[in-house]
Coordinates of N, CA and C in Angstrom, one line a residue:
M1 N 113.8 7.7 187.2 CA 113.8 7.6 189.1 C 114.9 8.7 189.4
S2 N 114.8 9.5 190.4 CA 115.6 10.2 191.0 C 116.7 9.7 191.8
E3 N 117.9 10.2 192.3 CA 118.7 9.6 193.1 C 117.9 9.7 194.2
L4 N 117.1 10.5 194.8 CA 116.2 10.7 196.1 C 115.3 9.0 196.1
D5 N 114.8 9.5 195.0 CA 113.9 8.2 194.9 C 114.4 7.0 194.7
R6 N 115.5 6.7 194.3 CA 116.3 5.3 194.5 C 116.6 4.9 196.0
L7 N 117.2 6.1 196.4 CA 117.6 6.1 198.1 C 116.6 5.7 199.1
L8 N 115.3 6.2 198.7 CA 113.9 6.3 199.8 C 113.6 4.7 199.4
A9 N 113.8 4.1 198.1 CA 112.9 2.6 197.6 C 114.4 1.9 198.8
E10 N 115.7 2.1 198.6 CA 116.6 1.2 199.2 C 116.3 1.3 200.6
I11 N 115.7 2.5 201.7 CA 115.6 2.7 202.6 C 114.2 1.6 203.2
R12 N 113.5 1.7 202.2 CA 112.3 1.2 202.5 C 112.1 -0.3 202.6
A13 N 113.1 -0.9 201.8 CA 113.4 -2.0 201.4 C 114.7 -2.8 202.6
C14 N 115.1 -1.7 203.4 CA 116.0 -2.2 204.4 C 115.6 -3.3 205.2
Q15 N 116.8 -4.1 205.6 CA 116.8 -5.7 206.5 C 117.7 -4.9 207.4
L16 N 118.7 -4.2 207.7 CA 119.7 -3.9 208.3 C 119.7 -4.5 210.0
C17 N 118.3 -4.4 210.2 CA 117.9 -4.7 211.9 C 117.1 -5.4 211.9
A18 N 116.5 -6.2 211.2 CA 115.8 -7.2 210.9 C 115.6 -8.3 212.4
A19 N 116.8 -8.7 212.5 CA 117.0 -9.9 213.9 C 116.8 -8.9 214.9
Q20 N 116.9 -7.8 215.2 CA 116.6 -7.2 216.5 C 115.3 -6.4 216.6
L21 N 114.6 -6.5 215.6 CA 113.3 -5.7 215.5 C 112.1 -6.9 216.3
P22 N 111.6 -6.9 217.2 CA 110.8 -7.6 217.7 C 109.4 -7.9 216.8
H23 N 109.0 -6.6 216.4 CA 107.8 -6.8 215.8 C 107.9 -6.6 214.0
G24 N 109.0 -6.8 213.6 CA 109.3 -6.7 212.0 C 109.9 -5.5 211.7
V25 N 110.3 -5.6 210.4 CA 111.0 -4.3 209.8 C 109.8 -3.4 209.1
R26 N 109.4 -2.4 209.4 CA 108.7 -1.6 208.4 C 109.0 0.0 208.4
P27 N 110.1 0.5 207.7 CA 110.6 1.9 207.9 C 109.6 2.7 207.3
V28 N 109.6 3.8 208.2 CA 108.5 4.9 208.2 C 109.0 6.1 208.1
L29 N 109.1 6.8 207.1 CA 109.3 8.1 206.5 C 108.7 8.5 205.4
Q30 N 108.9 10.1 205.2 CA 108.5 10.4 203.9 C 109.4 11.8 203.6
A31 N 109.9 11.9 202.2 CA 110.5 13.0 202.0 C 110.4 13.5 200.0
S32 N 110.8 14.4 199.9 CA 110.7 15.0 198.7 C 111.8 16.1 198.5
A33 N 112.6 16.1 197.4 CA 113.3 17.0 197.0 C 113.2 18.4 197.4
S34 N 112.0 18.9 196.9 CA 111.2 20.0 197.4 C 111.0 20.3 198.6
A35 N 110.7 19.4 199.4 CA 110.5 19.8 200.9 C 111.4 21.2 201.5
R36 N 110.5 21.8 202.2 CA 110.9 23.1 202.5 C 111.0 23.1 204.6
L37 N 110.5 22.2 205.0 CA 110.7 21.7 206.2 C 110.8 20.3 206.8
L38 N 111.8 20.3 207.5 CA 112.2 18.7 208.0 C 112.3 18.8 209.4
I39 N 111.6 17.4 209.6 CA 111.2 17.0 210.8 C 112.0 15.8 211.0
V40 N 112.8 16.0 212.1 CA 113.6 14.8 212.6 C 113.2 14.4 213.9
S41 N 112.5 13.2 214.2 CA 112.1 12.6 215.3 C 112.9 11.6 215.8
Q42 N 112.1 10.8 216.8 CA 113.1 9.6 217.4 C 112.8 8.3 216.3
A43 N 111.9 7.8 216.5 CA 111.3 6.4 215.9 C 109.8 6.0 216.2
P44 N 109.4 5.2 214.8 CA 107.8 5.1 215.1 C 107.5 4.4 216.3
G45 N 106.4 4.7 216.7 CA 106.0 4.0 217.9 C 105.0 3.1 217.3
R46 N 104.1 2.0 218.4 CA 103.4 0.9 217.9 C 102.2 1.1 217.0
K47 N 101.6 2.2 217.1 CA 100.5 2.6 216.1 C 101.0 2.9 215.1
V48 N 102.2 3.8 215.2 CA 102.6 4.4 213.4 C 103.0 2.9 212.5
H49 N 103.9 2.0 213.5 CA 104.4 0.7 212.9 C 103.4 0.2 212.1
A50 N 101.9 -0.1 213.1 CA 100.9 -0.6 212.3 C 100.1 0.0 211.3
S51 N 100.3 1.5 211.2 CA 99.8 2.0 209.8 C 100.8 2.4 208.7
G52 N 102.0 2.7 209.1 CA 102.8 3.2 208.1 C 103.0 4.6 208.0
V53 N 102.0 5.3 208.5 CA 101.9 6.6 208.3 C 102.7 7.4 209.6
P54 N 103.5 8.2 209.0 CA 104.2 9.1 210.4 C 103.6 10.1 211.3
F55 N 103.4 9.8 212.7 CA 102.9 10.8 213.8 C 101.3 10.4 213.3
D56 N 101.1 9.2 213.2 CA 99.6 9.0 212.9 C 99.2 8.3 214.2
D57 N 99.3 9.4 215.0 CA 98.8 9.0 216.4 C 98.3 10.2 217.5
V58 N 98.2 10.2 218.6 CA 98.1 11.2 219.3 C 99.0 12.2 219.5
S59 N 100.4 11.9 219.3 CA 101.5 12.7 219.1 C 101.6 13.6 217.8
G60 N 100.9 13.2 217.1 CA 101.0 13.7 215.7 C 100.0 14.8 215.8
D61 N 98.9 14.5 216.3 CA 97.9 15.7 216.6 C 98.4 17.0 217.5
R62 N 99.3 16.6 218.4 CA 99.4 17.8 219.1 C 101.0 18.4 218.2
L63 N 101.7 17.8 217.8 CA 102.6 18.2 216.9 C 102.0 18.9 215.8
R64 N 101.2 18.5 215.1 CA 100.2 19.6 214.4 C 100.1 20.8 214.8
D65 N 99.3 20.6 216.0 CA 98.7 22.0 216.9 C 100.1 22.8 217.0
W66 N 101.2 22.2 217.4 CA 102.1 23.3 217.7 C 102.5 23.8 216.5
L67 N 102.6 23.2 215.3 CA 103.1 23.4 214.2 C 102.0 24.7 213.3
G68 N 101.1 24.4 213.9 CA 99.8 25.2 213.1 C 99.4 24.9 211.6
V69 N 99.8 23.4 211.4 CA 99.4 23.1 210.1 C 98.3 21.9 210.0
D70 N 97.8 21.6 209.3 CA 96.5 20.9 209.0 C 97.1 19.2 208.4
K71 N 96.4 18.5 208.6 CA 96.8 16.9 208.4 C 97.5 16.8 206.7
A72 N 96.3 17.5 206.0 CA 96.9 17.5 204.5 C 98.2 18.2 204.0
T73 N 98.5 19.2 204.8 CA 99.9 20.0 204.5 C 101.0 19.1 205.5
F74 N 100.5 18.6 206.7 CA 101.6 17.8 207.0 C 101.9 16.8 206.4
Y75 N 101.1 16.0 205.5 CA 101.5 14.7 205.0 C 101.6 14.9 203.6
D76 N 101.6 16.0 203.0 CA 102.3 16.3 201.7 C 103.9 16.5 201.8
A77 N 104.4 15.2 201.2 CA 105.7 15.0 201.3 C 106.6 16.2 200.5
R78 N 106.0 16.7 199.6 CA 106.6 17.9 198.6 C 106.8 18.9 199.6
R79 N 106.4 19.0 200.7 CA 106.7 20.4 201.4 C 106.8 19.7 202.8
I80 N 106.8 18.7 203.4 CA 107.4 18.4 204.5 C 108.3 17.2 204.7
A81 N 109.2 16.8 205.1 CA 110.0 15.7 204.9 C 110.0 15.3 206.5
I82 N 109.8 13.9 206.9 CA 109.8 13.5 208.1 C 111.0 12.4 208.2
V83 N 111.9 12.7 208.6 CA 113.0 11.5 208.6 C 113.3 11.3 210.2
P84 N 112.9 10.3 211.0 CA 113.3 9.9 212.2 C 114.6 9.3 212.2
M85 N 115.0 9.3 213.7 CA 116.7 8.7 214.0 C 116.6 7.3 213.6
G86 N 115.1 6.5 213.8 CA 115.3 5.2 213.3 C 114.0 5.1 212.6
F87 N 114.0 4.3 211.5 CA 113.0 4.1 210.8 C 111.8 3.2 211.0
C88 N 112.4 2.1 211.9 CA 111.4 1.1 212.3 C 111.0 1.1 214.1
F89 N 110.0 0.8 214.1 CA 109.5 0.5 215.6 C 110.5 -0.2 216.3
P90 N 111.2 0.1 217.2 CA 112.3 -0.7 218.0 C 111.7 -1.7 219.2
G91 N 110.5 -1.4 219.3 CA 110.0 -2.2 220.3 C 109.7 -1.7 221.7
S92 N 109.2 -1.9 222.7 CA 108.9 -1.3 224.0 C 109.5 -2.1 224.9
A93 N 109.3 -1.5 226.2 CA 109.7 -2.3 227.4 C 109.5 -1.4 228.7
R94 N 108.7 -2.0 229.8 CA 108.3 -1.2 230.9 C 107.2 -0.2 230.5
G95 N 106.4 -0.1 229.6 CA 105.5 0.7 229.2 C 105.9 1.9 228.2
A96 N 107.2 1.8 227.4 CA 107.9 3.0 227.1 C 108.6 2.4 225.9
D97 N 108.5 3.1 224.7 CA 109.4 2.7 223.2 C 110.6 2.6 223.9
L98 N 111.4 1.8 223.1 CA 112.9 1.4 223.3 C 113.6 2.6 222.4
P99 N 114.8 3.3 222.4 CA 115.5 4.2 221.7 C 115.6 3.5 220.1
P100 N 115.6 4.5 219.2 CA 115.9 4.1 218.0 C 116.9 3.4 218.0
R101 N 117.2 2.5 217.0 CA 118.6 1.3 216.8 C 119.4 2.3 216.5
R102 N 120.7 2.1 216.9 CA 121.9 3.0 216.6 C 122.2 2.7 215.4
E103 N 122.1 1.6 214.4 CA 122.7 1.5 213.1 C 122.1 2.2 212.3
C104 N 120.9 2.7 212.5 CA 119.9 3.3 211.3 C 120.3 4.6 211.0
A105 N 120.4 6.0 212.2 CA 120.8 7.0 211.6 C 122.3 7.4 210.8
P106 N 123.0 6.2 211.3 CA 124.7 6.6 210.6 C 124.7 5.9 209.3
T107 N 123.7 4.9 208.6 CA 123.7 4.2 207.8 C 122.8 5.1 206.8
W108 N 121.7 5.8 207.3 CA 120.9 6.6 206.1 C 121.1 8.1 206.2
Q109 N 121.2 8.4 207.3 CA 121.1 10.2 207.3 C 122.3 10.8 206.3
P110 N 123.2 10.3 206.4 CA 124.6 11.1 205.7 C 124.1 11.0 204.1
R111 N 123.5 9.7 203.7 CA 122.9 9.9 202.4 C 121.5 10.6 202.1
L112 N 120.8 10.6 203.0 CA 119.3 11.2 202.8 C 119.6 12.6 202.8
L113 N 120.3 13.5 203.9 CA 119.6 14.6 204.3 C 120.1 15.6 203.3
P114 N 121.3 15.3 202.5 CA 122.0 16.1 201.6 C 121.0 16.2 200.5
L115 N 120.1 15.4 200.4 CA 119.4 15.4 199.1 C 118.4 16.0 199.1
L116 N 118.1 16.8 200.6 CA 116.9 17.6 201.0 C 117.8 19.1 200.9
R117 N 117.8 19.6 199.8 CA 118.7 21.0 199.6 C 117.8 22.0 199.9
K118 N 116.3 21.9 199.6 CA 115.4 23.2 199.8 C 114.8 23.3 201.4
V119 N 115.5 22.7 201.8 CA 115.2 22.6 203.5 C 115.3 23.9 203.9
E120 N 114.6 24.6 204.6 CA 114.6 26.4 205.5 C 115.0 26.0 206.7
L121 N 114.1 24.9 207.6 CA 114.0 24.8 208.7 C 114.0 23.3 209.2
T122 N 114.6 23.1 210.0 CA 115.0 21.6 210.6 C 114.3 21.6 211.9
L123 N 113.6 20.6 212.4 CA 113.0 20.3 214.1 C 113.5 19.3 213.9
A124 N 114.4 19.4 215.5 CA 114.8 18.2 216.2 C 113.8 17.9 217.6
I125 N 113.6 16.8 217.3 CA 112.2 16.5 218.2 C 112.7 15.4 219.1
G126 N 112.6 15.8 220.3 CA 113.5 14.8 221.2 C 114.8 14.7 221.5
R127 N 115.0 13.9 222.2 CA 116.5 13.9 223.0 C 117.5 13.3 221.8
Y128 N 116.9 12.1 221.4 CA 118.0 11.5 220.5 C 118.0 12.6 219.0
A129 N 117.1 12.9 218.5 CA 117.2 13.8 217.3 C 118.3 15.1 217.7
Q130 N 118.0 15.4 219.0 CA 118.6 16.5 219.3 C 120.4 16.2 219.2
V131 N 120.8 15.1 220.0 CA 122.0 14.7 220.1 C 122.6 14.4 218.6
G132 N 121.7 13.8 217.7 CA 122.1 13.2 216.5 C 122.2 14.4 215.7
L133 N 121.4 15.7 215.5 CA 121.6 16.7 214.7 C 122.7 18.1 215.2
L134 N 122.5 17.9 216.7 CA 123.5 19.4 217.4 C 124.7 18.6 217.4
G135 N 125.1 17.3 217.8 CA 126.0 16.8 218.5 C 126.5 17.4 219.8
S136 N 128.0 17.9 219.9 CA 128.4 18.6 221.3 C 127.6 19.8 221.6
Q137 N 126.8 20.7 220.4 CA 125.9 21.5 220.7 C 124.7 21.6 221.8
A138 N 124.5 20.2 221.4 CA 123.4 19.9 222.5 C 123.7 19.8 223.9
A139 N 122.8 20.3 224.9 CA 123.3 20.6 226.2 C 122.9 18.9 226.6
A140 N 123.3 19.5 228.1 CA 122.9 17.8 228.7 C 121.7 17.2 229.0
S141 N 120.6 18.1 228.9 CA 119.5 17.8 229.3 C 118.4 18.3 228.0
L142 N 117.3 17.5 227.5 CA 116.6 18.3 226.7 C 116.1 19.6 227.1
T143 N 115.5 19.8 228.3 CA 115.4 21.0 229.0 C 115.9 22.5 228.3
D144 N 117.5 22.1 228.8 CA 118.5 22.9 228.6 C 118.9 23.3 227.1
T145 N 118.6 22.2 226.4 CA 118.8 22.2 224.8 C 117.5 23.2 224.2
V146 N 116.2 22.9 224.7 CA 115.1 23.5 224.1 C 115.1 25.1 224.6
Q147 N 115.7 25.1 225.8 CA 115.8 26.7 226.3 C 116.8 27.6 225.6
A148 N 117.7 26.6 224.7 CA 118.9 27.2 223.9 C 118.0 27.5 222.5
W149 N 116.9 27.3 222.3 CA 116.4 27.4 221.0 C 116.9 28.5 220.3
R150 N 116.6 29.5 220.9 CA 117.3 30.8 219.8 C 118.5 30.6 219.1
T151 N 119.5 30.1 220.1 CA 120.7 29.8 219.5 C 120.8 28.7 218.3
H152 N 120.1 27.7 218.3 CA 120.0 26.8 217.4 C 119.0 27.2 216.2
L153 N 118.3 28.0 216.5 CA 117.8 28.3 215.5 C 118.4 29.2 214.7
A154 N 119.4 30.1 214.9 CA 119.9 30.8 214.1 C 120.6 29.9 212.9
Q155 N 120.9 28.4 213.6 CA 121.6 27.7 212.6 C 120.6 27.0 211.9
G156 N 119.2 27.2 212.0 CA 118.4 26.1 211.2 C 117.7 25.3 211.8
V157 N 118.2 24.9 213.0 CA 117.4 24.0 213.7 C 116.7 24.1 215.0
L158 N 115.7 23.8 215.2 CA 114.9 24.5 216.1 C 114.6 23.1 217.2
P159 N 115.0 22.7 218.6 CA 115.0 21.6 219.1 C 113.7 21.8 219.9
L160 N 112.8 20.5 219.8 CA 111.3 20.4 220.5 C 111.6 19.5 221.4
P161 N 110.5 19.6 222.6 CA 110.4 18.2 223.2 C 109.5 17.4 222.5
H162 N 109.5 16.1 222.8 CA 108.6 15.2 221.9 C 107.1 15.3 222.1
P163 N 106.1 15.4 221.4 CA 104.7 16.1 221.5 C 104.2 15.0 222.2
S164 N 104.5 13.7 223.1 CA 104.0 12.7 223.4 C 102.6 13.3 224.7
P165 N 101.8 12.7 224.6 CA 101.0 13.3 225.9 C 101.9 13.1 227.4
R166 N 103.0 11.9 227.3 CA 103.5 11.7 228.5 C 104.3 13.0 229.0
N167 N 104.6 14.1 228.0 CA 105.2 15.3 228.0 C 104.5 16.4 228.5
Q168 N 103.2 16.2 228.8 CA 102.4 17.4 229.1 C 102.8 17.9 230.4
L169 N 103.3 17.2 231.1 CA 103.9 17.9 232.7 C 105.0 18.9 232.2
W170 N 105.8 18.5 231.2 CA 107.0 19.3 230.9 C 106.5 20.4 230.4
T171 N 105.4 20.4 229.9 CA 105.2 21.7 229.2 C 104.3 22.3 230.3
K172 N 103.6 22.1 231.0 CA 103.4 22.5 232.5 C 104.3 23.6 233.3
R173 N 105.4 22.5 233.2 CA 106.4 23.1 233.9 C 107.4 24.2 233.2
N174 N 107.2 24.3 232.2 CA 107.9 24.9 231.5 C 107.0 26.1 230.6
P175 N 106.6 26.9 230.9 CA 105.2 27.7 230.3 C 105.9 28.5 229.3
W176 N 107.5 29.0 229.5 CA 108.0 29.7 228.2 C 107.9 29.0 226.9
F177 N 107.4 27.8 226.8 CA 107.8 27.0 225.7 C 106.5 27.6 225.1
A178 N 105.3 27.5 225.2 CA 104.0 27.7 224.9 C 104.1 29.2 224.7
E179 N 104.6 30.1 225.5 CA 104.8 31.5 225.3 C 105.4 32.1 224.8
E180 N 106.6 31.5 224.5 CA 107.7 32.2 223.5 C 108.4 31.3 222.2
L181 N 108.1 29.9 222.7 CA 108.9 29.7 221.6 C 107.5 29.2 220.7
L182 N 106.4 28.5 221.0 CA 105.6 27.9 220.1 C 104.9 29.1 219.1
P183 N 104.9 30.4 219.4 CA 104.9 31.6 218.4 C 105.6 31.7 217.2
V184 N 106.9 31.5 217.9 CA 108.2 31.7 216.8 C 108.0 30.5 215.8
L185 N 107.5 29.2 216.3 CA 107.7 28.0 215.7 C 106.6 28.2 214.4
R186 N 105.7 28.5 214.8 CA 104.1 28.6 213.8 C 104.8 29.5 212.7
D187 N 105.4 30.7 213.3 CA 105.7 31.8 211.9 C 106.8 31.0 211.1
R188 N 107.7 30.5 211.8 CA 108.6 30.0 210.7 C 108.4 28.9 210.1
V189 N 107.3 28.2 210.4 CA 106.7 27.0 209.7 C 106.2 27.5 208.6
A190 N 105.3 28.5 208.9 CA 104.5 29.4 207.9 C 105.4 29.8 207.0
N191 N 106.1 30.2 207.2 CA 107.3 30.8 206.1 C 107.8 29.6 205.3
A192 N 108.3 28.9 206.1 CA 108.8 28.0 205.3 C 108.0 27.4 203.8
L193 N 106.4 27.0 204.4 CA 105.5 26.4 203.7 C 105.2 27.4 202.5
A194 N 105.5 29.1 202.9 CA 104.7 29.6 202.2 C 105.3 29.4 200.7
H195 N 105.9 28.8 200.2 CA 106.6 28.5 198.9 C 105.6 27.7 198.4
P196 N 104.8 27.6 197.2 CA 103.8 26.8 196.7 C 104.7 25.1 196.4
A197 N 103.7 24.0 196.6 CA 104.7 22.9 196.3 C 104.5 22.8 194.8
P198 N 105.5 22.4 194.2 CA 105.3 21.6 193.0 C 104.4 20.8 192.5
R199 N 103.8 20.8 191.2 CA 102.8 20.1 190.6 C 103.2 18.6 191.1
R200 N 102.1 17.9 191.1 CA 102.8 16.3 191.1 C 102.6 15.7 190.1

């Protein structure tokens, strides 16, 4: 068993936040040492918590459309790693999901991300992921951070809004996202995934 396999097993057995998770512990992620694309998102929602499959919801359908990839490619861990800021569903309040648990990313990402050595492009989806990955380089708002995508992309990180249907108004108010950013996103994703996946 590789170092990454051992770490993934440790993550999937994590009980760190068990007492604070109203729906129980179920870490959801996928990763492989051969992955060329890394998706860093926020935390699983209720449906993903139930299925145990990352982005197994309407947001996932929209994200795959943004990326220009099908489900088979998206769920091939040899090619795409999906590592949220929080691995477990944090619960919800007032009709919206709670933020990722603060314990998760500091505990696991410093150990996990360095093992993904072949990643060519990292997507920072949503405000929590952008602050977590970009630190002080993240702007005061999600919109300002995403608008500066060219600067961040030069460092290998492409910030995106969350693909939730709740953000459809945001995309309508920011037509440059579809006109300028999405074509570049699809091109960069295609280039990253052009490498053949290793045999199983």
